[in-house]
Amino acid sequence: MKDVNKAAWVQIKEVVNASEVLLVVLDARDPQRCKSKRLERLVQQANKRIVFVLNKIDLVSRRNAEGWVKNLSQEYPVAVTVSTNSTAEHLAAAAGVEELANLLTHFALETKKKLITVGVVGYASVGRSDISIGGPIELLLRSKIITNESLVSATESIVMRCKKEPLMVNYSLPMFDNGNEFLCQLARQQGNLLKGGIPDTITAARSFLRELINIDKLPFYTTPPRPRPHPSSSSDSKSLSNSGSVRMKEFGTSVKKSIEMLDGLLFPMDSKPAIALAPQELLEDDEDQEEEDNENQEEEEDDEAQEEEEEEEDEEEEDT
């Protein structure tokens, strides 16, 4: 898994270095979990630009979508698009694509470029390949982020962000204290047992996640984090707020414009019940951070070795 993850990040770095703008695709049902600190840090170091693409926006309510647009816009410009497998009208899909094209066109004009290279990055199943993009694009690159998190631990984390009662009712389960206990109970109920009667939590996790992403089975959404403190209350929040507004100006947009974009979309989930997940903090993956540090150290060592080799070659030329 580490080798796969390392290879994925090598490809992501290539996409970042080759692109002027990175479209980071987020699933509107759980945007925070789809973000990557490592990716954002990499893009900032390369002095490139990020646009959050809030995809599958039609799978949440209008109110929830607006809350996430406001939240994410504090950091980077936000575009909204619909899921390709939804029942939304073609008008909705076209509206999302048109807005995204307008952002890229404005950025190209601001940077005095006729054509730009755009990268599309995101985790699996967020809809990277479904994003239709127009505008002044010379080259379109796509890359996938690989997570180090195991299937079971990821599922346990999601379970603990849900209120217990809806899950207990939906699956006819007794009270549980943590995600692992929930998966064990679900495995027993479904008859998924290993030798010795041990609950098959991997199969239970797969079953739960399949239903969770099926809007006809167990639709869900994530409540946006509470609004950050007012910019005047701390220098950090002021810096964050300013950076978000400055970045949006580069693309000719604003929070107000992004919210107005929602008016042209359909939200079938407004009339459907769904399970609410608590927002997840964007935590640094320790294993991911360690791998990044090791890669940076290897690059520094390679640079030093190359410099020493060049110096030796120069000395040899002087001696001759």
PDB file of C-alpha atoms in Angstrom:
ATOM      1  CA  MET A   1       0.000   0.000   0.000  1.00  0.00           C
ATOM      2  CA  LYS A   2       2.877   2.366   0.793  1.00  0.00           C
ATOM      3  CA  ASP A   3       4.403   1.774  -2.640  1.00  0.00           C
ATOM      4  CA  VAL A   4       1.045   2.471  -4.312  1.00  0.00           C
ATOM      5  CA  ASN A   5       0.599   5.630  -2.237  1.00  0.00           C
ATOM      6  CA  LYS A   6       4.123   6.820  -3.011  1.00  0.00           C
ATOM      7  CA  ALA A   7       3.633   6.261  -6.745  1.00  0.00           C
ATOM      8  CA  ALA A   8       0.332   8.166  -6.607  1.00  0.00           C
ATOM      9  CA  TRP A   9       1.990  11.168  -4.979  1.00  0.00           C
ATOM     10  CA  VAL A  10       4.766  11.144  -7.568  1.00  0.00           C
ATOM     11  CA  GLN A  11       2.069  11.447 -10.232  1.00  0.00           C
ATOM     12  CA  ILE A  12       0.217  14.136  -8.262  1.00  0.00           C
ATOM     13  CA  LYS A  13       3.424  16.202  -7.988  1.00  0.00           C
ATOM     14  CA  GLU A  14       3.872  15.948 -11.750  1.00  0.00           C
ATOM     15  CA  VAL A  15       0.300  17.150 -12.289  1.00  0.00           C
ATOM     16  CA  VAL A  16       0.784  20.041  -9.842  1.00  0.00           C
ATOM     17  CA  ASN A  17       4.044  21.138 -11.462  1.00  0.00           C
ATOM     18  CA  ALA A  18       2.555  20.985 -14.962  1.00  0.00           C
ATOM     19  CA  SER A  19      -0.687  22.837 -14.115  1.00  0.00           C
ATOM     20  CA  GLU A  20      -1.538  26.469 -13.530  1.00  0.00           C
ATOM     21  CA  VAL A  21      -4.798  25.584 -11.760  1.00  0.00           C
ATOM     22  CA  LEU A  22      -5.696  22.499  -9.705  1.00  0.00           C
ATOM     23  CA  LEU A  23      -9.354  21.529  -9.484  1.00  0.00           C
ATOM     24  CA  VAL A  24      -9.738  19.629  -6.210  1.00  0.00           C
ATOM     25  CA  VAL A  25     -12.923  17.586  -6.479  1.00  0.00           C
ATOM     26  CA  LEU A  26     -14.907  17.173  -3.253  1.00  0.00           C
ATOM     27  CA  ASP A  27     -17.997  15.038  -2.653  1.00  0.00           C
ATOM     28  CA  ALA A  28     -20.632  17.517  -1.452  1.00  0.00           C
ATOM     29  CA  ARG A  29     -21.931  14.948   1.042  1.00  0.00           C
ATOM     30  CA  ASP A  30     -18.643  14.975   2.985  1.00  0.00           C
ATOM     31  CA  PRO A  31     -16.335  17.714   1.636  1.00  0.00           C
ATOM     32  CA  GLN A  32     -13.980  17.928   4.605  1.00  0.00           C
ATOM     33  CA  ARG A  33     -13.081  14.253   4.372  1.00  0.00           C
ATOM     34  CA  CYS A  34     -12.226  14.705   0.681  1.00  0.00           C
ATOM     35  CA  LYS A  35      -9.641  17.418   1.351  1.00  0.00           C
ATOM     36  CA  SER A  36      -5.904  16.791   1.672  1.00  0.00           C
ATOM     37  CA  LYS A  37      -3.555  18.998   3.663  1.00  0.00           C
ATOM     38  CA  ARG A  38      -0.617  17.458   1.870  1.00  0.00           C
ATOM     39  CA  LEU A  39      -2.040  18.342  -1.552  1.00  0.00           C
ATOM     40  CA  GLU A  40      -2.893  21.900  -0.537  1.00  0.00           C
ATOM     41  CA  ARG A  41       0.587  22.389   0.912  1.00  0.00           C
ATOM     42  CA  LEU A  42       2.141  21.004  -2.277  1.00  0.00           C
ATOM     43  CA  VAL A  43       0.127  23.385  -4.465  1.00  0.00           C
ATOM     44  CA  GLN A  44       0.999  26.380  -2.290  1.00  0.00           C
ATOM     45  CA  GLN A  45       4.709  25.537  -2.385  1.00  0.00           C
ATOM     46  CA  ALA A  46       4.554  25.366  -6.173  1.00  0.00           C
ATOM     47  CA  ASN A  47       2.755  28.740  -6.247  1.00  0.00           C
ATOM     48  CA  LYS A  48      -0.164  27.283  -8.184  1.00  0.00           C
ATOM     49  CA  ARG A  49      -3.909  27.919  -7.745  1.00  0.00           C
ATOM     50  CA  ILE A  50      -6.660  25.749  -6.255  1.00  0.00           C
ATOM     51  CA  VAL A  51     -10.373  25.711  -7.036  1.00  0.00           C
ATOM     52  CA  PHE A  52     -12.620  23.472  -4.941  1.00  0.00           C
ATOM     53  CA  VAL A  53     -15.185  21.685  -7.126  1.00  0.00           C
ATOM     54  CA  LEU A  54     -18.118  20.739  -4.907  1.00  0.00           C
ATOM     55  CA  ASN A  55     -19.421  17.788  -6.910  1.00  0.00           C
ATOM     56  CA  LYS A  56     -22.667  15.826  -6.465  1.00  0.00           C
ATOM     57  CA  ILE A  57     -24.222  18.987  -5.063  1.00  0.00           C
ATOM     58  CA  ASP A  58     -27.680  17.642  -5.937  1.00  0.00           C
ATOM     59  CA  LEU A  59     -27.231  14.844  -3.380  1.00  0.00           C
ATOM     60  CA  VAL A  60     -27.557  17.287  -0.461  1.00  0.00           C
ATOM     61  CA  SER A  61     -30.137  19.881   0.465  1.00  0.00           C
ATOM     62  CA  ARG A  62     -29.988  23.501  -0.744  1.00  0.00           C
ATOM     63  CA  ARG A  63     -29.343  24.730   2.801  1.00  0.00           C
ATOM     64  CA  ASN A  64     -26.512  22.255   3.348  1.00  0.00           C
ATOM     65  CA  ALA A  65     -24.915  23.138   0.004  1.00  0.00           C
ATOM     66  CA  GLU A  66     -24.958  26.843   0.839  1.00  0.00           C
ATOM     67  CA  GLY A  67     -23.351  26.178   4.201  1.00  0.00           C
ATOM     68  CA  TRP A  68     -20.464  24.309   2.585  1.00  0.00           C
ATOM     69  CA  VAL A  69     -19.989  26.945  -0.118  1.00  0.00           C
ATOM     70  CA  LYS A  70     -19.619  29.602   2.584  1.00  0.00           C
ATOM     71  CA  ASN A  71     -17.253  27.423   4.606  1.00  0.00           C
ATOM     72  CA  LEU A  72     -14.959  26.356   1.770  1.00  0.00           C
ATOM     73  CA  SER A  73     -14.865  29.836   0.220  1.00  0.00           C
ATOM     74  CA  GLN A  74     -12.907  31.059   3.236  1.00  0.00           C
ATOM     75  CA  GLU A  75      -9.956  29.157   1.771  1.00  0.00           C
ATOM     76  CA  TYR A  76     -10.306  28.872  -2.014  1.00  0.00           C
ATOM     77  CA  PRO A  77     -12.750  29.641  -4.851  1.00  0.00           C
ATOM     78  CA  VAL A  78     -15.644  27.177  -5.072  1.00  0.00           C
ATOM     79  CA  ALA A  79     -17.480  25.839  -8.103  1.00  0.00           C
ATOM     80  CA  VAL A  80     -20.484  23.515  -7.850  1.00  0.00           C
ATOM     81  CA  THR A  81     -21.383  20.632 -10.166  1.00  0.00           C
ATOM     82  CA  VAL A  82     -24.013  17.894 -10.152  1.00  0.00           C
ATOM     83  CA  SER A  83     -23.578  14.123 -10.182  1.00  0.00           C
ATOM     84  CA  THR A  84     -23.859  12.486 -13.586  1.00  0.00           C
ATOM     85  CA  ASN A  85     -26.024   9.642 -12.280  1.00  0.00           C
ATOM     86  CA  SER A  86     -28.634  11.878 -10.670  1.00  0.00           C
ATOM     87  CA  THR A  87     -32.085  12.802 -11.934  1.00  0.00           C
ATOM     88  CA  ALA A  88     -31.161  16.488 -12.235  1.00  0.00           C
ATOM     89  CA  GLU A  89     -32.158  18.337 -15.389  1.00  0.00           C
ATOM     90  CA  HIS A  90     -29.601  19.004 -18.131  1.00  0.00           C
ATOM     91  CA  LEU A  91     -29.941  22.689 -17.291  1.00  0.00           C
ATOM     92  CA  ALA A  92     -28.435  22.066 -13.865  1.00  0.00           C
ATOM     93  CA  ALA A  93     -25.456  20.198 -15.275  1.00  0.00           C
ATOM     94  CA  ALA A  94     -24.846  22.881 -17.902  1.00  0.00           C
ATOM     95  CA  ALA A  95     -25.019  25.620 -15.284  1.00  0.00           C
ATOM     96  CA  GLY A  96     -22.296  24.010 -13.189  1.00  0.00           C
ATOM     97  CA  VAL A  97     -20.012  23.486 -16.177  1.00  0.00           C
ATOM     98  CA  GLU A  98     -20.537  27.032 -17.422  1.00  0.00           C
ATOM     99  CA  GLU A  99     -19.626  28.567 -14.067  1.00  0.00           C
ATOM    100  CA  LEU A 100     -16.459  26.474 -13.853  1.00  0.00           C
ATOM    101  CA  ALA A 101     -15.481  27.541 -17.379  1.00  0.00           C
ATOM    102  CA  ASN A 102     -16.074  31.188 -16.431  1.00  0.00           C
ATOM    103  CA  LEU A 103     -13.717  30.898 -13.458  1.00  0.00           C
ATOM    104  CA  LEU A 104     -10.940  29.431 -15.593  1.00  0.00           C
ATOM    105  CA  THR A 105     -11.489  31.992 -18.373  1.00  0.00           C
ATOM    106  CA  HIS A 106     -11.242  34.878 -15.916  1.00  0.00           C
ATOM    107  CA  PHE A 107      -8.039  33.467 -14.416  1.00  0.00           C
ATOM    108  CA  ALA A 108      -6.487  33.061 -17.891  1.00  0.00           C
ATOM    109  CA  LEU A 109      -7.295  36.684 -18.713  1.00  0.00           C
ATOM    110  CA  GLU A 110      -5.916  37.872 -15.374  1.00  0.00           C
ATOM    111  CA  THR A 111      -2.641  36.055 -16.014  1.00  0.00           C
ATOM    112  CA  LYS A 112      -2.589  37.168 -19.676  1.00  0.00           C
ATOM    113  CA  LYS A 113      -2.616  33.623 -21.026  1.00  0.00           C
ATOM    114  CA  LYS A 114      -4.683  32.402 -23.948  1.00  0.00           C
ATOM    115  CA  LEU A 115      -4.567  28.796 -22.756  1.00  0.00           C
ATOM    116  CA  ILE A 116      -3.836  27.190 -19.398  1.00  0.00           C
ATOM    117  CA  THR A 117      -3.108  23.685 -18.153  1.00  0.00           C
ATOM    118  CA  VAL A 118      -5.610  22.408 -15.598  1.00  0.00           C
ATOM    119  CA  GLY A 119      -5.187  19.465 -13.225  1.00  0.00           C
ATOM    120  CA  VAL A 120      -8.101  17.531 -11.735  1.00  0.00           C
ATOM    121  CA  VAL A 121      -7.302  15.813  -8.441  1.00  0.00           C
ATOM    122  CA  GLY A 122      -9.367  13.972  -5.845  1.00  0.00           C
ATOM    123  CA  TYR A 123      -9.963  10.765  -3.932  1.00  0.00           C
ATOM    124  CA  ALA A 124     -11.670   7.732  -5.426  1.00  0.00           C
ATOM    125  CA  SER A 125     -15.432   7.987  -6.065  1.00  0.00           C
ATOM    126  CA  VAL A 126     -15.638  11.789  -5.781  1.00  0.00           C
ATOM    127  CA  GLY A 127     -16.390  12.061  -9.504  1.00  0.00           C
ATOM    128  CA  ARG A 128     -13.064  13.255 -10.943  1.00  0.00           C
ATOM    129  CA  SER A 129     -13.665  11.613 -14.315  1.00  0.00           C
ATOM    130  CA  ASP A 130     -17.224  12.966 -14.468  1.00  0.00           C
ATOM    131  CA  ILE A 131     -16.237  16.628 -14.266  1.00  0.00           C
ATOM    132  CA  SER A 132     -16.908  18.284 -17.628  1.00  0.00           C
ATOM    133  CA  ILE A 133     -14.703  21.307 -18.121  1.00  0.00           C
ATOM    134  CA  GLY A 134     -14.816  24.063 -20.707  1.00  0.00           C
ATOM    135  CA  GLY A 135     -12.853  27.274 -21.073  1.00  0.00           C
ATOM    136  CA  PRO A 136      -9.329  28.147 -22.245  1.00  0.00           C
ATOM    137  CA  ILE A 137      -7.757  24.762 -21.544  1.00  0.00           C
ATOM    138  CA  GLU A 138      -4.649  23.670 -23.407  1.00  0.00           C
ATOM    139  CA  LEU A 139      -4.096  20.462 -21.455  1.00  0.00           C
ATOM    140  CA  LEU A 140      -6.234  18.597 -18.905  1.00  0.00           C
ATOM    141  CA  LEU A 141      -4.475  16.297 -16.437  1.00  0.00           C
ATOM    142  CA  ARG A 142      -6.112  13.964 -13.912  1.00  0.00           C
ATOM    143  CA  SER A 143      -4.696  12.217 -10.855  1.00  0.00           C
ATOM    144  CA  LYS A 144      -6.087  10.277  -7.879  1.00  0.00           C
ATOM    145  CA  ILE A 145      -5.214  10.628  -4.197  1.00  0.00           C
ATOM    146  CA  ILE A 146      -4.637   7.296  -2.451  1.00  0.00           C
ATOM    147  CA  THR A 147      -5.529   7.069   1.238  1.00  0.00           C
ATOM    148  CA  ASN A 148      -3.497   5.135   3.814  1.00  0.00           C
ATOM    149  CA  GLU A 149      -6.601   4.547   5.926  1.00  0.00           C
ATOM    150  CA  SER A 150      -7.937   0.979   6.028  1.00  0.00           C
ATOM    151  CA  LEU A 151     -11.500   0.179   5.027  1.00  0.00           C
ATOM    152  CA  VAL A 152     -12.530  -0.815   8.560  1.00  0.00           C
ATOM    153  CA  SER A 153     -10.934   2.161  10.349  1.00  0.00           C
ATOM    154  CA  ALA A 154     -12.418   4.575   7.804  1.00  0.00           C
ATOM    155  CA  THR A 155     -15.875   3.058   8.289  1.00  0.00           C
ATOM    156  CA  GLU A 156     -15.566   3.137  12.084  1.00  0.00           C
ATOM    157  CA  SER A 157     -14.686   6.817  11.867  1.00  0.00           C
ATOM    158  CA  ILE A 158     -17.769   7.551   9.755  1.00  0.00           C
ATOM    159  CA  VAL A 159     -20.027   5.573  12.110  1.00  0.00           C
ATOM    160  CA  MET A 160     -18.874   7.629  15.091  1.00  0.00           C
ATOM    161  CA  ARG A 161     -19.763  10.830  13.244  1.00  0.00           C
ATOM    162  CA  CYS A 162     -23.388   9.652  12.930  1.00  0.00           C
ATOM    163  CA  LYS A 163     -26.052   9.861  15.577  1.00  0.00           C
ATOM    164  CA  LYS A 164     -26.526   6.351  16.929  1.00  0.00           C
ATOM    165  CA  GLU A 165     -30.324   6.243  16.959  1.00  0.00           C
ATOM    166  CA  PRO A 166     -30.875   6.396  13.154  1.00  0.00           C
ATOM    167  CA  LEU A 167     -28.338   3.609  12.608  1.00  0.00           C
ATOM    168  CA  MET A 168     -29.875   1.455  15.347  1.00  0.00           C
ATOM    169  CA  VAL A 169     -33.336   1.894  13.826  1.00  0.00           C
ATOM    170  CA  ASN A 170     -32.211   1.365  10.222  1.00  0.00           C
ATOM    171  CA  TYR A 171     -30.303  -1.837  10.998  1.00  0.00           C
ATOM    172  CA  SER A 172     -32.375  -3.031  13.997  1.00  0.00           C
ATOM    173  CA  LEU A 173     -29.289  -3.100  16.204  1.00  0.00           C
ATOM    174  CA  PRO A 174     -28.907  -2.595  19.968  1.00  0.00           C
ATOM    175  CA  MET A 175     -26.914   0.263  21.466  1.00  0.00           C
ATOM    176  CA  PHE A 176     -23.220   0.335  20.550  1.00  0.00           C
ATOM    177  CA  ASP A 177     -20.336   2.288  22.089  1.00  0.00           C
ATOM    178  CA  ASN A 178     -17.982   2.659  19.137  1.00  0.00           C
ATOM    179  CA  GLY A 179     -17.544   1.999  15.439  1.00  0.00           C
ATOM    180  CA  ASN A 180     -15.973  -1.415  15.886  1.00  0.00           C
ATOM    181  CA  GLU A 181     -18.844  -2.601  18.055  1.00  0.00           C
ATOM    182  CA  PHE A 182     -21.314  -1.384  15.436  1.00  0.00           C
ATOM    183  CA  LEU A 183     -19.538  -3.337  12.678  1.00  0.00           C
ATOM    184  CA  CYS A 184     -19.378  -6.471  14.848  1.00  0.00           C
ATOM    185  CA  GLN A 185     -23.110  -6.294  15.546  1.00  0.00           C
ATOM    186  CA  LEU A 186     -23.858  -5.636  11.868  1.00  0.00           C
ATOM    187  CA  ALA A 187     -21.693  -8.598  10.795  1.00  0.00           C
ATOM    188  CA  ARG A 188     -23.494 -10.940  13.198  1.00  0.00           C
ATOM    189  CA  GLN A 189     -26.898  -9.716  12.049  1.00  0.00           C
ATOM    190  CA  GLN A 190     -25.977 -10.244   8.395  1.00  0.00           C
ATOM    191  CA  GLY A 191     -24.439 -13.643   9.107  1.00  0.00           C
ATOM    192  CA  ASN A 192     -20.959 -12.547   8.059  1.00  0.00           C
ATOM    193  CA  LEU A 193     -18.796 -14.597  10.396  1.00  0.00           C
ATOM    194  CA  LEU A 194     -15.284 -15.984  10.089  1.00  0.00           C
ATOM    195  CA  LYS A 195     -13.989 -19.229  11.594  1.00  0.00           C
ATOM    196  CA  GLY A 196     -14.711 -19.464  15.286  1.00  0.00           C
ATOM    197  CA  GLY A 197     -17.717 -17.147  14.983  1.00  0.00           C
ATOM    198  CA  ILE A 198     -15.539 -14.016  14.692  1.00  0.00           C
ATOM    199  CA  PRO A 199     -17.466 -11.124  13.077  1.00  0.00           C
ATOM    200  CA  ASP A 200     -16.261 -10.311   9.557  1.00  0.00           C
ATOM    201  CA  THR A 201     -15.952  -6.545  10.024  1.00  0.00           C
ATOM    202  CA  ILE A 202     -14.436  -6.054   6.559  1.00  0.00           C
ATOM    203  CA  THR A 203     -17.541  -7.438   4.827  1.00  0.00           C
ATOM    204  CA  ALA A 204     -19.766  -5.483   7.225  1.00  0.00           C
ATOM    205  CA  ALA A 205     -17.858  -2.277   6.447  1.00  0.00           C
ATOM    206  CA  ARG A 206     -18.262  -2.822   2.696  1.00  0.00           C
ATOM    207  CA  SER A 207     -21.973  -3.457   3.124  1.00  0.00           C
ATOM    208  CA  PHE A 208     -22.440  -0.314   5.222  1.00  0.00           C
ATOM    209  CA  LEU A 209     -20.514   1.911   2.806  1.00  0.00           C
ATOM    210  CA  ARG A 210     -22.417   0.554  -0.206  1.00  0.00           C
ATOM    211  CA  GLU A 211     -25.697   1.538   1.416  1.00  0.00           C
ATOM    212  CA  LEU A 212     -24.312   4.874   2.569  1.00  0.00           C
ATOM    213  CA  ILE A 213     -23.424   6.006  -0.949  1.00  0.00           C
ATOM    214  CA  ASN A 214     -26.749   4.754  -2.345  1.00  0.00           C
ATOM    215  CA  ILE A 215     -29.191   7.670  -2.153  1.00  0.00           C
ATOM    216  CA  ASP A 216     -32.140   5.233  -2.241  1.00  0.00           C
ATOM    217  CA  LYS A 217     -30.789   3.186   0.692  1.00  0.00           C
ATOM    218  CA  LEU A 218     -29.095   5.346   3.323  1.00  0.00           C
ATOM    219  CA  PRO A 219     -28.633   8.938   2.072  1.00  0.00           C
ATOM    220  CA  PHE A 220     -26.374  11.131   4.180  1.00  0.00           C
ATOM    221  CA  TYR A 221     -24.889  14.597   4.393  1.00  0.00           C
ATOM    222  CA  THR A 222     -22.340  16.356   6.591  1.00  0.00           C
ATOM    223  CA  THR A 223     -23.101  19.453   8.600  1.00  0.00           C
ATOM    224  CA  PRO A 224     -20.593  22.259   7.919  1.00  0.00           C
ATOM    225  CA  PRO A 225     -18.317  23.278  10.822  1.00  0.00           C
ATOM    226  CA  ARG A 226     -19.453  26.212  12.889  1.00  0.00           C
ATOM    227  CA  PRO A 227     -18.490  29.593  11.443  1.00  0.00           C
ATOM    228  CA  ARG A 228     -14.966  30.630  12.283  1.00  0.00           C
ATOM    229  CA  PRO A 229     -14.451  33.602  14.614  1.00  0.00           C
ATOM    230  CA  HIS A 230     -14.957  37.048  13.118  1.00  0.00           C
ATOM    231  CA  PRO A 231     -11.806  38.244  11.304  1.00  0.00           C
ATOM    232  CA  SER A 232     -11.291  41.033  13.847  1.00  0.00           C
ATOM    233  CA  SER A 233     -11.073  38.543  16.708  1.00  0.00           C
ATOM    234  CA  SER A 234      -7.775  36.953  15.695  1.00  0.00           C
ATOM    235  CA  SER A 235      -4.922  37.497  13.266  1.00  0.00           C
ATOM    236  CA  ASP A 236      -5.130  33.881  12.060  1.00  0.00           C
ATOM    237  CA  SER A 237      -8.793  34.066  11.106  1.00  0.00           C
ATOM    238  CA  LYS A 238      -8.216  37.465   9.479  1.00  0.00           C
ATOM    239  CA  SER A 239      -5.407  36.021   7.386  1.00  0.00           C
ATOM    240  CA  LEU A 240      -7.579  33.051   6.377  1.00  0.00           C
ATOM    241  CA  SER A 241     -10.516  35.252   5.448  1.00  0.00           C
ATOM    242  CA  ASN A 242      -8.337  37.628   3.430  1.00  0.00           C
ATOM    243  CA  SER A 243      -6.586  34.800   1.594  1.00  0.00           C
ATOM    244  CA  GLY A 244      -9.932  33.316   0.588  1.00  0.00           C
ATOM    245  CA  SER A 245     -11.307  36.588  -0.786  1.00  0.00           C
ATOM    246  CA  VAL A 246      -8.062  37.415  -2.621  1.00  0.00           C
ATOM    247  CA  ARG A 247      -7.965  33.995  -4.255  1.00  0.00           C
ATOM    248  CA  MET A 248     -11.590  34.316  -5.342  1.00  0.00           C
ATOM    249  CA  LYS A 249     -10.896  37.685  -6.994  1.00  0.00           C
ATOM    250  CA  GLU A 250      -8.270  36.043  -9.208  1.00  0.00           C
ATOM    251  CA  PHE A 251     -11.078  33.937 -10.652  1.00  0.00           C
ATOM    252  CA  GLY A 252     -13.619  36.747 -10.811  1.00  0.00           C
ATOM    253  CA  THR A 253     -15.940  35.229  -8.245  1.00  0.00           C
ATOM    254  CA  SER A 254     -17.130  35.732  -4.669  1.00  0.00           C
ATOM    255  CA  VAL A 255     -19.081  33.927  -1.979  1.00  0.00           C
ATOM    256  CA  LYS A 256     -22.227  35.708  -3.131  1.00  0.00           C
ATOM    257  CA  LYS A 257     -21.738  34.610  -6.749  1.00  0.00           C
ATOM    258  CA  SER A 258     -21.080  31.012  -5.703  1.00  0.00           C
ATOM    259  CA  ILE A 259     -24.266  30.951  -3.640  1.00  0.00           C
ATOM    260  CA  GLU A 260     -26.257  32.495  -6.497  1.00  0.00           C
ATOM    261  CA  MET A 261     -25.026  29.578  -8.637  1.00  0.00           C
ATOM    262  CA  LEU A 262     -27.099  27.280  -6.442  1.00  0.00           C
ATOM    263  CA  ASP A 263     -30.285  29.031  -7.562  1.00  0.00           C
ATOM    264  CA  GLY A 264     -30.020  27.396 -10.990  1.00  0.00           C
ATOM    265  CA  LEU A 265     -29.742  23.870  -9.591  1.00  0.00           C
ATOM    266  CA  LEU A 266     -32.293  21.308  -8.480  1.00  0.00           C
ATOM    267  CA  PHE A 267     -32.111  19.794  -4.999  1.00  0.00           C
ATOM    268  CA  PRO A 268     -34.217  16.620  -4.827  1.00  0.00           C
ATOM    269  CA  MET A 269     -32.800  15.899  -1.355  1.00  0.00           C
ATOM    270  CA  ASP A 270     -34.709  18.892   0.066  1.00  0.00           C
ATOM    271  CA  SER A 271     -37.719  16.610   0.444  1.00  0.00           C
ATOM    272  CA  LYS A 272     -35.943  13.404   1.515  1.00  0.00           C
ATOM    273  CA  PRO A 273     -34.790  12.316   4.985  1.00  0.00           C
ATOM    274  CA  ALA A 274     -31.054  11.678   5.352  1.00  0.00           C
ATOM    275  CA  ILE A 275     -28.539  10.804   8.050  1.00  0.00           C
ATOM    276  CA  ALA A 276     -26.468  13.725   9.311  1.00  0.00           C
ATOM    277  CA  LEU A 277     -22.740  13.265   9.904  1.00  0.00           C
ATOM    278  CA  ALA A 278     -20.784  15.540  12.204  1.00  0.00           C
ATOM    279  CA  PRO A 279     -18.023  17.474  10.403  1.00  0.00           C
ATOM    280  CA  GLN A 280     -14.604  15.867  10.423  1.00  0.00           C
ATOM    281  CA  GLU A 281     -11.541  17.866  11.343  1.00  0.00           C
ATOM    282  CA  LEU A 282      -8.934  17.944   8.604  1.00  0.00           C
ATOM    283  CA  LEU A 283      -6.229  16.081  10.502  1.00  0.00           C
ATOM    284  CA  GLU A 284      -2.771  15.399   9.182  1.00  0.00           C
ATOM    285  CA  ASP A 285      -2.219  11.756   8.388  1.00  0.00           C
ATOM    286  CA  ASP A 286       0.860  10.868  10.471  1.00  0.00           C
ATOM    287  CA  GLU A 287       1.928   8.125   8.083  1.00  0.00           C
ATOM    288  CA  ASP A 288       1.377  10.429   5.123  1.00  0.00           C
ATOM    289  CA  GLN A 289       3.372  13.207   6.791  1.00  0.00           C
ATOM    290  CA  GLU A 290       6.225  10.834   7.596  1.00  0.00           C
ATOM    291  CA  GLU A 291       6.312   9.630   3.995  1.00  0.00           C
ATOM    292  CA  GLU A 292       6.334  13.204   2.706  1.00  0.00           C
ATOM    293  CA  ASP A 293       9.193  14.122   5.067  1.00  0.00           C
ATOM    294  CA  ASN A 294      11.167  11.080   3.901  1.00  0.00           C
ATOM    295  CA  GLU A 295      10.586  11.991   0.252  1.00  0.00           C
ATOM    296  CA  ASN A 296      11.736  15.565   0.869  1.00  0.00           C
ATOM    297  CA  GLN A 297      14.831  14.287   2.653  1.00  0.00           C
ATOM    298  CA  GLU A 298      15.611  11.931  -0.235  1.00  0.00           C
ATOM    299  CA  GLU A 299      15.242  14.809  -2.708  1.00  0.00           C
ATOM    300  CA  GLU A 300      17.593  16.984  -0.636  1.00  0.00           C
ATOM    301  CA  GLU A 301      20.139  14.168  -0.463  1.00  0.00           C
ATOM    302  CA  ASP A 302      19.893  13.641  -4.228  1.00  0.00           C
ATOM    303  CA  ASP A 303      20.405  17.369  -4.824  1.00  0.00           C
ATOM    304  CA  GLU A 304      23.431  17.418  -2.529  1.00  0.00           C
ATOM    305  CA  ALA A 305      24.902  14.351  -4.240  1.00  0.00           C
ATOM    306  CA  GLN A 306      24.364  15.949  -7.643  1.00  0.00           C
ATOM    307  CA  GLU A 307      26.030  19.176  -6.503  1.00  0.00           C
ATOM    308  CA  GLU A 308      29.028  17.247  -5.184  1.00  0.00           C
ATOM    309  CA  GLU A 309      29.270  15.330  -8.454  1.00  0.00           C
ATOM    310  CA  GLU A 310      29.175  18.565 -10.458  1.00  0.00           C
ATOM    311  CA  GLU A 311      31.841  20.111  -8.236  1.00  0.00           C
ATOM    312  CA  GLU A 312      34.087  17.074  -8.739  1.00  0.00           C
ATOM    313  CA  GLU A 313      33.607  17.306 -12.503  1.00  0.00           C
ATOM    314  CA  ASP A 314      34.506  21.025 -12.420  1.00  0.00           C
ATOM    315  CA  GLU A 315      37.653  20.285 -10.432  1.00  0.00           C
ATOM    316  CA  GLU A 316      38.662  17.568 -12.887  1.00  0.00           C
ATOM    317  CA  GLU A 317      38.210  19.983 -15.799  1.00  0.00           C
ATOM    318  CA  GLU A 318      40.365  22.597 -14.044  1.00  0.00           C
ATOM    319  CA  ASP A 319      43.132  20.047 -13.411  1.00  0.00           C
ATOM    320  CA  THR A 320      43.201  19.094 -17.075  1.00  0.00           C
TER     321      THR A 320
END
